[in-house]
Coordinates of C-alpha atoms in Angstrom, one line a residue:
X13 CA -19.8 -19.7 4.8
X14 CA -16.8 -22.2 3.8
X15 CA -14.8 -21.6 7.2
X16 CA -12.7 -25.3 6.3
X17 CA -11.7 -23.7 2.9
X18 CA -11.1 -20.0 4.6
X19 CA -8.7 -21.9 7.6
X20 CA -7.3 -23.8 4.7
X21 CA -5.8 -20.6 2.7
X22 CA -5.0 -18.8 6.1
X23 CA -3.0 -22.3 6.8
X24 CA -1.3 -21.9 3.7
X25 CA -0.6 -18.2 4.2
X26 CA 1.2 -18.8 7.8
X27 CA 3.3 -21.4 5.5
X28 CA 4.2 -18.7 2.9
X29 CA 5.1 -16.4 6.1
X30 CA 7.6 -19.2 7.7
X31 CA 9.3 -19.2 4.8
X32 CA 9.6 -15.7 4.6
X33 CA 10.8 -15.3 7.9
X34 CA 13.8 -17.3 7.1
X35 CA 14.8 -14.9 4.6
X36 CA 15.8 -12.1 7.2
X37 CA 18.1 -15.1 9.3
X38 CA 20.5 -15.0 6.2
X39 CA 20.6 -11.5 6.9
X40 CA 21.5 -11.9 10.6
X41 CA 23.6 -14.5 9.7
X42 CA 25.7 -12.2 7.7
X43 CA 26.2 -9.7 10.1
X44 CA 26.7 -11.9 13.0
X45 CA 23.6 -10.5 14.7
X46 CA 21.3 -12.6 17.8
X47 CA 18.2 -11.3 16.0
X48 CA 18.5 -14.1 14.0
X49 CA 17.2 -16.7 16.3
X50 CA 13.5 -14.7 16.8
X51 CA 12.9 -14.9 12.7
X52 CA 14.0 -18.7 13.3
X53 CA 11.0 -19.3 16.2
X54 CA 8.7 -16.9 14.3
X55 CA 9.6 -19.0 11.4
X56 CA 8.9 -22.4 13.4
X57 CA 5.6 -20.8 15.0
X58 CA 4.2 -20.3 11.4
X59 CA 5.7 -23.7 9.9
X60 CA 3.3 -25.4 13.2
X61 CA 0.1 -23.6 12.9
X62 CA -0.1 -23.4 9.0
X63 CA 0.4 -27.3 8.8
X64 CA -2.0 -27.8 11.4
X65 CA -4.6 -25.6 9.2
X66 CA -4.2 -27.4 6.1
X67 CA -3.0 -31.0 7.2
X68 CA -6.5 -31.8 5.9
X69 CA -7.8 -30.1 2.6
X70 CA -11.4 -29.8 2.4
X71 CA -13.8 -31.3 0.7
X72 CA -15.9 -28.1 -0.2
X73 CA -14.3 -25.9 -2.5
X74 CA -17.3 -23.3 -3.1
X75 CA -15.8 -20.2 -2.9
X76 CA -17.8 -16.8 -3.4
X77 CA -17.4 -13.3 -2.8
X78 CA -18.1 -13.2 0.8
X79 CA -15.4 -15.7 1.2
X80 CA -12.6 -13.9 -0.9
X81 CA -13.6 -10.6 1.4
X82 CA -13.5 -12.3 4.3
X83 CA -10.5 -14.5 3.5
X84 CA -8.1 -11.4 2.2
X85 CA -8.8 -9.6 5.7
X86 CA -8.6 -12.3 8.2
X87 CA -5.4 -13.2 6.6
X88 CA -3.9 -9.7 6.4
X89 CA -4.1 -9.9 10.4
X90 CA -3.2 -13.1 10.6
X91 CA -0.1 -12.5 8.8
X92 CA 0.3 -9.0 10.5
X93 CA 0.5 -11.1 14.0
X94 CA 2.8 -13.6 12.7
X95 CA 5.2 -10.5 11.4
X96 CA 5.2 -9.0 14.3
X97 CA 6.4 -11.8 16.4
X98 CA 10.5 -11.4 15.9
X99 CA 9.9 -7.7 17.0
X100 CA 8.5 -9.3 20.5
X101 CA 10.9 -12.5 20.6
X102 CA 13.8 -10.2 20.2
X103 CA 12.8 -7.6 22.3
X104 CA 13.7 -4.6 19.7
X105 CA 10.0 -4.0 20.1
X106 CA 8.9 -5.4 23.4
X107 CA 5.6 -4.0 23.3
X108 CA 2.6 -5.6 21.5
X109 CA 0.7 -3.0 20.4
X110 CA 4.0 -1.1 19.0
X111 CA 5.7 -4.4 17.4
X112 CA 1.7 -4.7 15.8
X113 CA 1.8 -0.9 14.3
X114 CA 5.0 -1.6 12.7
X115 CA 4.4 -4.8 11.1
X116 CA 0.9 -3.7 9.9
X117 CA 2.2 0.0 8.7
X118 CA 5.1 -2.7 6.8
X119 CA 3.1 -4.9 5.1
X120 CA 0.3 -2.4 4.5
X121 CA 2.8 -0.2 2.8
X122 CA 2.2 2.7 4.8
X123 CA 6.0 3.1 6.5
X124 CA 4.7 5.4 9.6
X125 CA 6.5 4.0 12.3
X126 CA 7.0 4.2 15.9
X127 CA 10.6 4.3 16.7
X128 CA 12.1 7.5 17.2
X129 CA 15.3 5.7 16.4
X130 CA 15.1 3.7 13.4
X131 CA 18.7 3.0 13.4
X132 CA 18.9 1.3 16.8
X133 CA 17.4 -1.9 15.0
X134 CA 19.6 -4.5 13.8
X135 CA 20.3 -5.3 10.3
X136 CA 17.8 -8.3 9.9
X137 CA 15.1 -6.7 11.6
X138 CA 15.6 -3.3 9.4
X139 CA 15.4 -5.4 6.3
X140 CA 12.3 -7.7 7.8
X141 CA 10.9 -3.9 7.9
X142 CA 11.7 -3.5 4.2
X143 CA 10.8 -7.2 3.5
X144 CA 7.5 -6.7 4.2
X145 CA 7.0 -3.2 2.0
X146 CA 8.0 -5.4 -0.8
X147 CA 5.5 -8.7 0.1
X148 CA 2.6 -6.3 1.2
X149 CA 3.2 -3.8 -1.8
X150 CA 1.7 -5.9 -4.3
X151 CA -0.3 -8.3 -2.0
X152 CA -0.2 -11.9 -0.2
X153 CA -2.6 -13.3 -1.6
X154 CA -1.6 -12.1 -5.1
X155 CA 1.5 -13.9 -4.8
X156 CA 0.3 -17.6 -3.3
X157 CA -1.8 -17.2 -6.3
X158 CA 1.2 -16.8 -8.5
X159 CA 2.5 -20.4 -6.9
X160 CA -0.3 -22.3 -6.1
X161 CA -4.3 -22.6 -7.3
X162 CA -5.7 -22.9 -4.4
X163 CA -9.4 -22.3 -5.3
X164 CA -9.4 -23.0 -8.5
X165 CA -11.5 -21.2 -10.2
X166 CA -12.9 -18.8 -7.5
X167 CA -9.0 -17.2 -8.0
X168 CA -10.6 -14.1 -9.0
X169 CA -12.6 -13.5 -5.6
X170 CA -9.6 -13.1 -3.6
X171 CA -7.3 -11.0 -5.9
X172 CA -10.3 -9.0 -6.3
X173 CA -10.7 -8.4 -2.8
X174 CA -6.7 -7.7 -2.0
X175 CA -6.4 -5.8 -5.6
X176 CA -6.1 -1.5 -5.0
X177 CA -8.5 -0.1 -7.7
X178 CA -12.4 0.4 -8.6
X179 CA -12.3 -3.0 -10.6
X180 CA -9.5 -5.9 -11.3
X181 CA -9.6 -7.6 -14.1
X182 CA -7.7 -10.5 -15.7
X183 CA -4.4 -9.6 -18.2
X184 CA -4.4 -13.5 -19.1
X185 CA -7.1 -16.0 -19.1
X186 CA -5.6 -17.6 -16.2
X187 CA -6.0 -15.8 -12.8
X188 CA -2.5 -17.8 -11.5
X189 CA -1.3 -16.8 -14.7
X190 CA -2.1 -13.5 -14.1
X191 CA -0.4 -12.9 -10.7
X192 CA 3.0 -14.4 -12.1
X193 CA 3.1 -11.6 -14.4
X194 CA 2.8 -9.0 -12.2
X195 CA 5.0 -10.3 -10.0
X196 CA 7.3 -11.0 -12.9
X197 CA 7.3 -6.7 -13.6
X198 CA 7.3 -6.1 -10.0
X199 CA 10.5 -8.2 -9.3
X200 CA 12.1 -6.7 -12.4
X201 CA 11.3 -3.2 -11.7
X202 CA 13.0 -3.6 -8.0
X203 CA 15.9 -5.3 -9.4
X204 CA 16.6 -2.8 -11.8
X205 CA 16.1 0.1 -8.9
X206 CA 18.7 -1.7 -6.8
X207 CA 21.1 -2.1 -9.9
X208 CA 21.0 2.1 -10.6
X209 CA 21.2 2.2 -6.7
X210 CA 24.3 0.7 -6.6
X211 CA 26.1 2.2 -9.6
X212 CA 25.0 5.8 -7.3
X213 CA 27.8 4.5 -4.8
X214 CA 24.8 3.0 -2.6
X215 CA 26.4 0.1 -0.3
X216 CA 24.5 -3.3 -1.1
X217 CA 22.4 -3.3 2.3
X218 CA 20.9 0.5 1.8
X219 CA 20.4 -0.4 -1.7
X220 CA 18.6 -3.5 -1.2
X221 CA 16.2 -2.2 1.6
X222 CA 15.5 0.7 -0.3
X223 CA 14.2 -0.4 -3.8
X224 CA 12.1 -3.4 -1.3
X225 CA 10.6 -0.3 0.2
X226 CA 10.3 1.6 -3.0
X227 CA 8.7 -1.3 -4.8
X228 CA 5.9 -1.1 -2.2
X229 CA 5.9 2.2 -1.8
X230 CA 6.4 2.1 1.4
X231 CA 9.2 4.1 2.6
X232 CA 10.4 2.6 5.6
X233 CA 13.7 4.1 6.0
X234 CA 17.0 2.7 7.2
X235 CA 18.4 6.1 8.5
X236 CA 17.0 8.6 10.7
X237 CA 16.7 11.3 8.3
X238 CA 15.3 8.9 5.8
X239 CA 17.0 10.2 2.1
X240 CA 18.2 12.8 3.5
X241 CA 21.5 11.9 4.0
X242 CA 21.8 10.5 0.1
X243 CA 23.4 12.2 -3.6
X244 CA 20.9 14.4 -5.6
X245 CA 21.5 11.1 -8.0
X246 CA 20.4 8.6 -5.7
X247 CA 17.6 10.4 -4.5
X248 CA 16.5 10.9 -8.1
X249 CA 16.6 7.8 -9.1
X250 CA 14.4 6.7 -6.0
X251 CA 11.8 10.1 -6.8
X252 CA 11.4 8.3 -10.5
X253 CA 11.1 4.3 -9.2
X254 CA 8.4 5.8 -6.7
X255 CA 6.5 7.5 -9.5
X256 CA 7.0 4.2 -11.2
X257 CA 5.6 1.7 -9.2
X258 CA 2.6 4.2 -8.9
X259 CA 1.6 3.5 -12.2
X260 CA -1.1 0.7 -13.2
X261 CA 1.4 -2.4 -13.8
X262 CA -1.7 -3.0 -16.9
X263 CA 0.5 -0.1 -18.7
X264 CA 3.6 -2.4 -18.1
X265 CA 2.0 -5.6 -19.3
X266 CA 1.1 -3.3 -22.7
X267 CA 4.7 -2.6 -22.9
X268 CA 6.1 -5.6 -22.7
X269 CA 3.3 -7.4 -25.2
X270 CA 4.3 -4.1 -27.6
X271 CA 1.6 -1.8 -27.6
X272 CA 3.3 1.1 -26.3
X273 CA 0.4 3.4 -28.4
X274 CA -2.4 1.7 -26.4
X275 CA -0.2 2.5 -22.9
X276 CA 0.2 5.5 -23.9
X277 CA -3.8 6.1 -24.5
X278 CA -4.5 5.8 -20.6
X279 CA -6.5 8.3 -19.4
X280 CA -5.3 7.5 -16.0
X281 CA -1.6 7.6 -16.7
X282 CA -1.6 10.7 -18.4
X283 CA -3.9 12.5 -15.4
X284 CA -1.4 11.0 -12.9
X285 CA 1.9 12.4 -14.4
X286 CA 0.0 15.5 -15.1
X287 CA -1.0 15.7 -11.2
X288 CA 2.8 15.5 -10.8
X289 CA 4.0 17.5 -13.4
X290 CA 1.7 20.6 -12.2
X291 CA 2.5 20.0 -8.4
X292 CA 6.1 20.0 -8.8
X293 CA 6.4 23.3 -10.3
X294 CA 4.1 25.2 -8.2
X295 CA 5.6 23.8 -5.4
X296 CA 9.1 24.5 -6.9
X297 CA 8.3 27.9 -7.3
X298 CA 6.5 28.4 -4.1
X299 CA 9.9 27.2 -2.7
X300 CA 12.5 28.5 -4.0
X301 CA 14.0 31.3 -1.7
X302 CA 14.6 27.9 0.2
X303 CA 16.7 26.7 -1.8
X304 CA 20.5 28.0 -4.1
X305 CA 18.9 27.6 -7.5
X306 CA 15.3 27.0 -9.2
X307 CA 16.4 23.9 -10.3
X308 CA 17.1 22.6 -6.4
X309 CA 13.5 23.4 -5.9
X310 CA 12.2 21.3 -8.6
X311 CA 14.4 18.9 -7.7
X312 CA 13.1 18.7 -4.1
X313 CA 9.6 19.2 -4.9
X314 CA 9.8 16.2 -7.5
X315 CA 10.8 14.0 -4.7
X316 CA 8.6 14.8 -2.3
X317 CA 5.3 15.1 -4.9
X318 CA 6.3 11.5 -5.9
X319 CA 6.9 10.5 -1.7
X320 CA 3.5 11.5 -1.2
X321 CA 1.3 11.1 -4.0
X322 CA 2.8 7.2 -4.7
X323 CA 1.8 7.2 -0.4
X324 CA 5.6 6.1 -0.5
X325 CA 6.7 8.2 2.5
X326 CA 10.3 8.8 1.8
X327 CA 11.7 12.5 3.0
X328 CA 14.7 14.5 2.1
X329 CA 13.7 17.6 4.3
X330 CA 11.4 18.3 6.4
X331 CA 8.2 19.7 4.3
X332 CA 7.1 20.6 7.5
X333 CA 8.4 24.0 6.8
X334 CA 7.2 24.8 3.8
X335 CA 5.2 27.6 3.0
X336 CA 1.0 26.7 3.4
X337 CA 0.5 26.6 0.0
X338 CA 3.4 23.3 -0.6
X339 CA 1.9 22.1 2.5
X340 CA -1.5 22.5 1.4
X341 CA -1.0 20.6 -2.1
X342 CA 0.6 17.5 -0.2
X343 CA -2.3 17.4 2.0
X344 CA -4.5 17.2 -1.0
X345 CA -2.1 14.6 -3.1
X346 CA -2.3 12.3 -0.4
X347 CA -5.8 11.5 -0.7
X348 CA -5.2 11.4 -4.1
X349 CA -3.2 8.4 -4.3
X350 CA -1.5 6.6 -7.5
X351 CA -2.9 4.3 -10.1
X352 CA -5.6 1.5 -9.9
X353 CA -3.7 -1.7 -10.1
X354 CA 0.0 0.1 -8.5
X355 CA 1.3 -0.9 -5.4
X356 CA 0.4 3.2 -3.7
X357 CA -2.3 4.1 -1.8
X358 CA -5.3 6.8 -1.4
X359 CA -8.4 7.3 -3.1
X360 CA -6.5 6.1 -6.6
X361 CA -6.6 8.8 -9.4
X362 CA -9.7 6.2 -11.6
X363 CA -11.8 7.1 -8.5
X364 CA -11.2 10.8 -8.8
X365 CA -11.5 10.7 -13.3
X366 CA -15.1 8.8 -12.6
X367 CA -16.7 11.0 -9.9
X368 CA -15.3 13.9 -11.5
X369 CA -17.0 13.1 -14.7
X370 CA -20.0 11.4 -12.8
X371 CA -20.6 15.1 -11.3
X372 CA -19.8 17.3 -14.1
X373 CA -22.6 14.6 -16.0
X374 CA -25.2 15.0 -13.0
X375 CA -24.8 19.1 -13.2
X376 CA -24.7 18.6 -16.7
X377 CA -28.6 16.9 -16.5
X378 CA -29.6 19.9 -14.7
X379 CA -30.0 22.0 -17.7
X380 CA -30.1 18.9 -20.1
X381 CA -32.6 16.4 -18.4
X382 CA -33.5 14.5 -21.2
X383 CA -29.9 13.9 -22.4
X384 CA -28.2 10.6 -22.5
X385 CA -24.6 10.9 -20.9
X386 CA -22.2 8.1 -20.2
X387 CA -19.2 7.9 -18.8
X388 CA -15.9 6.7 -20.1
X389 CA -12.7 5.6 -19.1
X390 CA -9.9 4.2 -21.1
X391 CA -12.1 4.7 -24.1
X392 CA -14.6 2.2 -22.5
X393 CA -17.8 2.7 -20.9
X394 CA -17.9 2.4 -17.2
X395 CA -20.7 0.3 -16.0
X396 CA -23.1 1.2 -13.1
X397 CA -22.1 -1.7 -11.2
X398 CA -18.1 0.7 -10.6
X399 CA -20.3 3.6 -10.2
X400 CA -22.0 2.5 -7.6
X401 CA -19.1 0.4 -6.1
X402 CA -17.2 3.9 -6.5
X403 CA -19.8 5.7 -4.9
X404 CA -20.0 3.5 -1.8
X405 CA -16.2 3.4 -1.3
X406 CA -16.4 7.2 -1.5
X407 CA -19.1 7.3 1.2
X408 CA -17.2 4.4 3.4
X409 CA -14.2 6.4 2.8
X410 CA -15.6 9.8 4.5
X411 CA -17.3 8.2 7.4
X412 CA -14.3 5.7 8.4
X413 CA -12.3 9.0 7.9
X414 CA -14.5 11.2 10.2
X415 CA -15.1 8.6 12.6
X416 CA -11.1 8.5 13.3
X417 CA -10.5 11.6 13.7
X418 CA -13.4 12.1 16.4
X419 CA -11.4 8.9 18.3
X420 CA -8.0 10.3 17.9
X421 CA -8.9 13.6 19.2
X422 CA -10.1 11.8 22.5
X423 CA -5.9 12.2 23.0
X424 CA -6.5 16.3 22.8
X425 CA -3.5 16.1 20.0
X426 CA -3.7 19.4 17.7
X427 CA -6.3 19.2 14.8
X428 CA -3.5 19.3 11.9
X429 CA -1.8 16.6 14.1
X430 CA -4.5 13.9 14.1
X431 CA -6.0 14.8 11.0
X432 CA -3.2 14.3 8.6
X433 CA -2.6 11.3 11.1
X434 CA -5.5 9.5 10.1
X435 CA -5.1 10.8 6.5
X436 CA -1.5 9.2 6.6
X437 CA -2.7 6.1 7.9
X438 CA -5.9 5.3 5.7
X439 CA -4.3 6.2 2.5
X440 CA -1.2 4.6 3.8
X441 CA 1.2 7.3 3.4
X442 CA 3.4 8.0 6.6
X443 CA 4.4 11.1 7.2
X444 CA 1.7 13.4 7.8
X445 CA 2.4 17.1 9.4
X446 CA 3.2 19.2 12.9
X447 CA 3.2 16.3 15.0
X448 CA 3.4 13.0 13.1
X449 CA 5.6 15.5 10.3
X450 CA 8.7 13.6 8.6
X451 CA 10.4 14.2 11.2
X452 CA 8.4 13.1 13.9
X453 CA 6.9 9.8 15.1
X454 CA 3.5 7.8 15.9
X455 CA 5.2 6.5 19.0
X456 CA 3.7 8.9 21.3
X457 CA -0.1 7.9 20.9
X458 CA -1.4 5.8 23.1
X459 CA -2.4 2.2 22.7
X460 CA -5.8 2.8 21.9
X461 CA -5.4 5.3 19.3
X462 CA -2.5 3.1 17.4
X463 CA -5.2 0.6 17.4
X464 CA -7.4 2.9 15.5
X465 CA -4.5 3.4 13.3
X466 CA -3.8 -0.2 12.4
X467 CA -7.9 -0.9 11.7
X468 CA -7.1 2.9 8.8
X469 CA -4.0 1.3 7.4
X470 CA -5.9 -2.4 7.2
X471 CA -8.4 -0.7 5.9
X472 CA -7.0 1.7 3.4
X473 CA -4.7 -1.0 2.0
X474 CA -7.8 -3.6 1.3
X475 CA -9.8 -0.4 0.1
X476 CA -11.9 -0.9 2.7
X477 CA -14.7 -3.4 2.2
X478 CA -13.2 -6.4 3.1
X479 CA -12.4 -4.6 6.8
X480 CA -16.0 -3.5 7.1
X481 CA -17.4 -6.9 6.2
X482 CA -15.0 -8.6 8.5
X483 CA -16.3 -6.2 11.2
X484 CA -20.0 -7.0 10.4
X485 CA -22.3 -9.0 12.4
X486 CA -25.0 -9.6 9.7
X487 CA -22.0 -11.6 7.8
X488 CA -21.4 -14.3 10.5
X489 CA -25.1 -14.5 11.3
X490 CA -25.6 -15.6 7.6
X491 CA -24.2 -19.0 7.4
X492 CA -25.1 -19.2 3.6

């Protein structure tokens, strides 16, 4: 185990945070605000402890898997500590284990929060909220990798191991090269969200803080009623960007290199909007004595089938209402998920194409046993080495899942309560229903059971092996 090289990145991550950390002081400049001060000695804690980690750069550069798991984890907490720091300092969020859940449910794009009012918080510490949508949404590591090679070529390990999807591949040669294109479409795609935004009549703050959040799909909201309180046009135009940034930013590279026909062929992209298309008309229809036309319905159900599927988490209503068959469908999208390779969350819709195919081909050999079957994807065959990695995630996924639910219900909450809890958590939604509904809060479990919380949205945002090797003993006992 390289830990010089692992405390070396971690050093250079805490660097990367201080200077994020000064963004959000503009902010409170700006509006005056004292908040500004605690992002200023957050910034200055980070600035200290990242120089002292890589004031010396080491001599061994081996860099394997083990590390990149182990690496992308530790520094996901790190950073989550570091984040949390101008909740304490200001005392907005005086409590540790609270100021923690809403940095990790920020960065880990998952948006369920804590605070029953959201609008309390001053300006710089609702856009630091925002902020960290947009830095988590496509990764940390991703983007030090876009600025600086810091393994050279063991790149690959860690954007593997921060990467959402069954497998990450290169779009360039050049891992570094690599990261600075999807950054490059991910920067562009939120600028463009804030420009419609604006042109909607949005002011400059709302806009802002809501195409960081949308980018991530995150869904940290600046009001109290979340979209609520927005024109049919702007929340339109935030339904599409979330559906958006849920696609696999591969289809966006095709785009932009002109090969719309071979963006077009995805197998996952069209199953996605499909997933969407068909849940936003039943729901529409299961709805619409709710609402004074059809077309209010759809409109409504489009949003909230985006919200949830994307894990995104923005609300216009309270769905919490709905009839059991609305609510019942968004249950079911948000383990789902969006795209490999998209900034959402959940199971990711390439998981659900390969096992579905991987099962209809094992029932299939049931009657056939001596017929050859293989399964493709994107018109290419998929390996053993993603079935089985599908397989085990699938099998983590359950067990991690069950296992959470058994510790929340220690709190003797309502089964629909800390089920979609947990389910809103590890797949890094939000909202969930009855008790943690759009409308509600996580602020009234206690301590323990946030903790539980914060290992599912870890978790669920590093698809879970890098948390479970982190967590292993077997790992530290084997210093090779």
């Amino acid at each position: 185990m390289n830990f010089g090289f692992i405390i070396y990145i971690i050093g250079w991550l805490l660097n990367v945070q201080g200077g994020f950390l000064l963004v959000p002081c503009i902010v409170a400049m700006i509006y005056g605000e004292k908040s500004g001060f605690a992002f200023f000695v957050s910034a200055i804690i980070s600035f200290i402890l990242g120089i002292i980690c890589t004031r010396k750069k080491p001599q061994n550069r081996s860099f394997y898997a083990k590390e990149g798991f182990i690496t992308v984890a530790l520094g996901w907490i790190v950073f989550s500590i570091s984040g949390a720091l101008p909740f304490i300092i200001s005392g907005e969020i005086p409590d540790i284990f609270n100021a923690l859940f809403e940095t990790i449910s920020g960065y880990t794009t998952t948006g369920a929060t804590i605070l029953s009012d959201v609008e309390s918080l001053s300006k710089s510490l609702l856009f630091w909220r925002s902020f960290t949508h947009w830095i988590g949404g496509m990764g940390v590591l991703v983007f030090i990798l876009s600025i600086l090679p810091l393994a050279g070529g063991n790149n690959m390990h860690l954007m593997r191991a921060e990467s959402p999807g069954p497998s990450v591949g290169k779009l360039v040669p050049r891992v570094r090269s690599t990261a600075m294109i999807l950054y490059g479409i991910y920067a562009a795609l939120t600028v463009l969200e804030c420009i419609l935004l604006l042109l909607g009549g949005m002011s400059a703050f709302d806009a802002i803080n809501t195409s960081l959040a949308t980018a991530g799909t995150g869904g940290f909201g600046i009001r109290n009623t979340s979209m609520a309180e927005y024109s049919v046009y702007i929340q339109n135009v935030v339904a599409v960007f979330m559906v958006l940034f849920g696609v696999n930013f591969s289809i966006y590279f095709l785009l932009l290199v002109r090969k719309p026909k071979d963006a077009l062929k995805s197998e996952e992209l069209r199953t996605y909007l499909g997933i969407i298309l068909i849940s936003t008309v039943v729901i529409g229809f299961n709805i619409r004595d709710s609402f004074s036309s059809i077309w209010m319905a759809l409109q409504q159900a489009f949003f909230q089938v985006g919200s949830i599927i994307t894990t995104t988490g923005f609300s216009t209503l309270d769905f919490n209402m709905w009839p059991s068959l609305s609510k019942s469908i968004l249950v079911i999208l948000m383990f789902i998920g969006a795209c490999a390779g998209s900034t959402g969350g959940g199971i990711k819709v390439s998981r659900i194409i390969i096992s579905w195919k991987n099962l209809r081909n094992e029932i299939s050999s049931f009657v056939h046993p001596k017929r050859i079957q293989v399964i493709r994807l994107e018109e290419k065959k998929v390996g053993s080495e993603v079935l089985r990695s599908v397989n085990v995630y699938l099998v983590l996924y359950v067990l991690i899942f069950a296992a959470s639910v058994l510790l929340i219900s220690l709190e003797n909450g309502s089964f629909e309560t800390n089920f979609t809890a947990v389910a809103a958590t590890l797949n890094n939604i939000g909202p969930g229903l009855d008790g943690v509904g759009p409308m509600e809060n996580f602020g009234t479990f206690s301590a323990f059971s946030k903790c539980v919380f914060m290992f599912d949205m870890l978790a669920g945002r590093l698809e879970l092996i890098p948390m479970i090797i982190l967590f292993s003993p077997w790992v530290w006992r084997n210093k090779k």
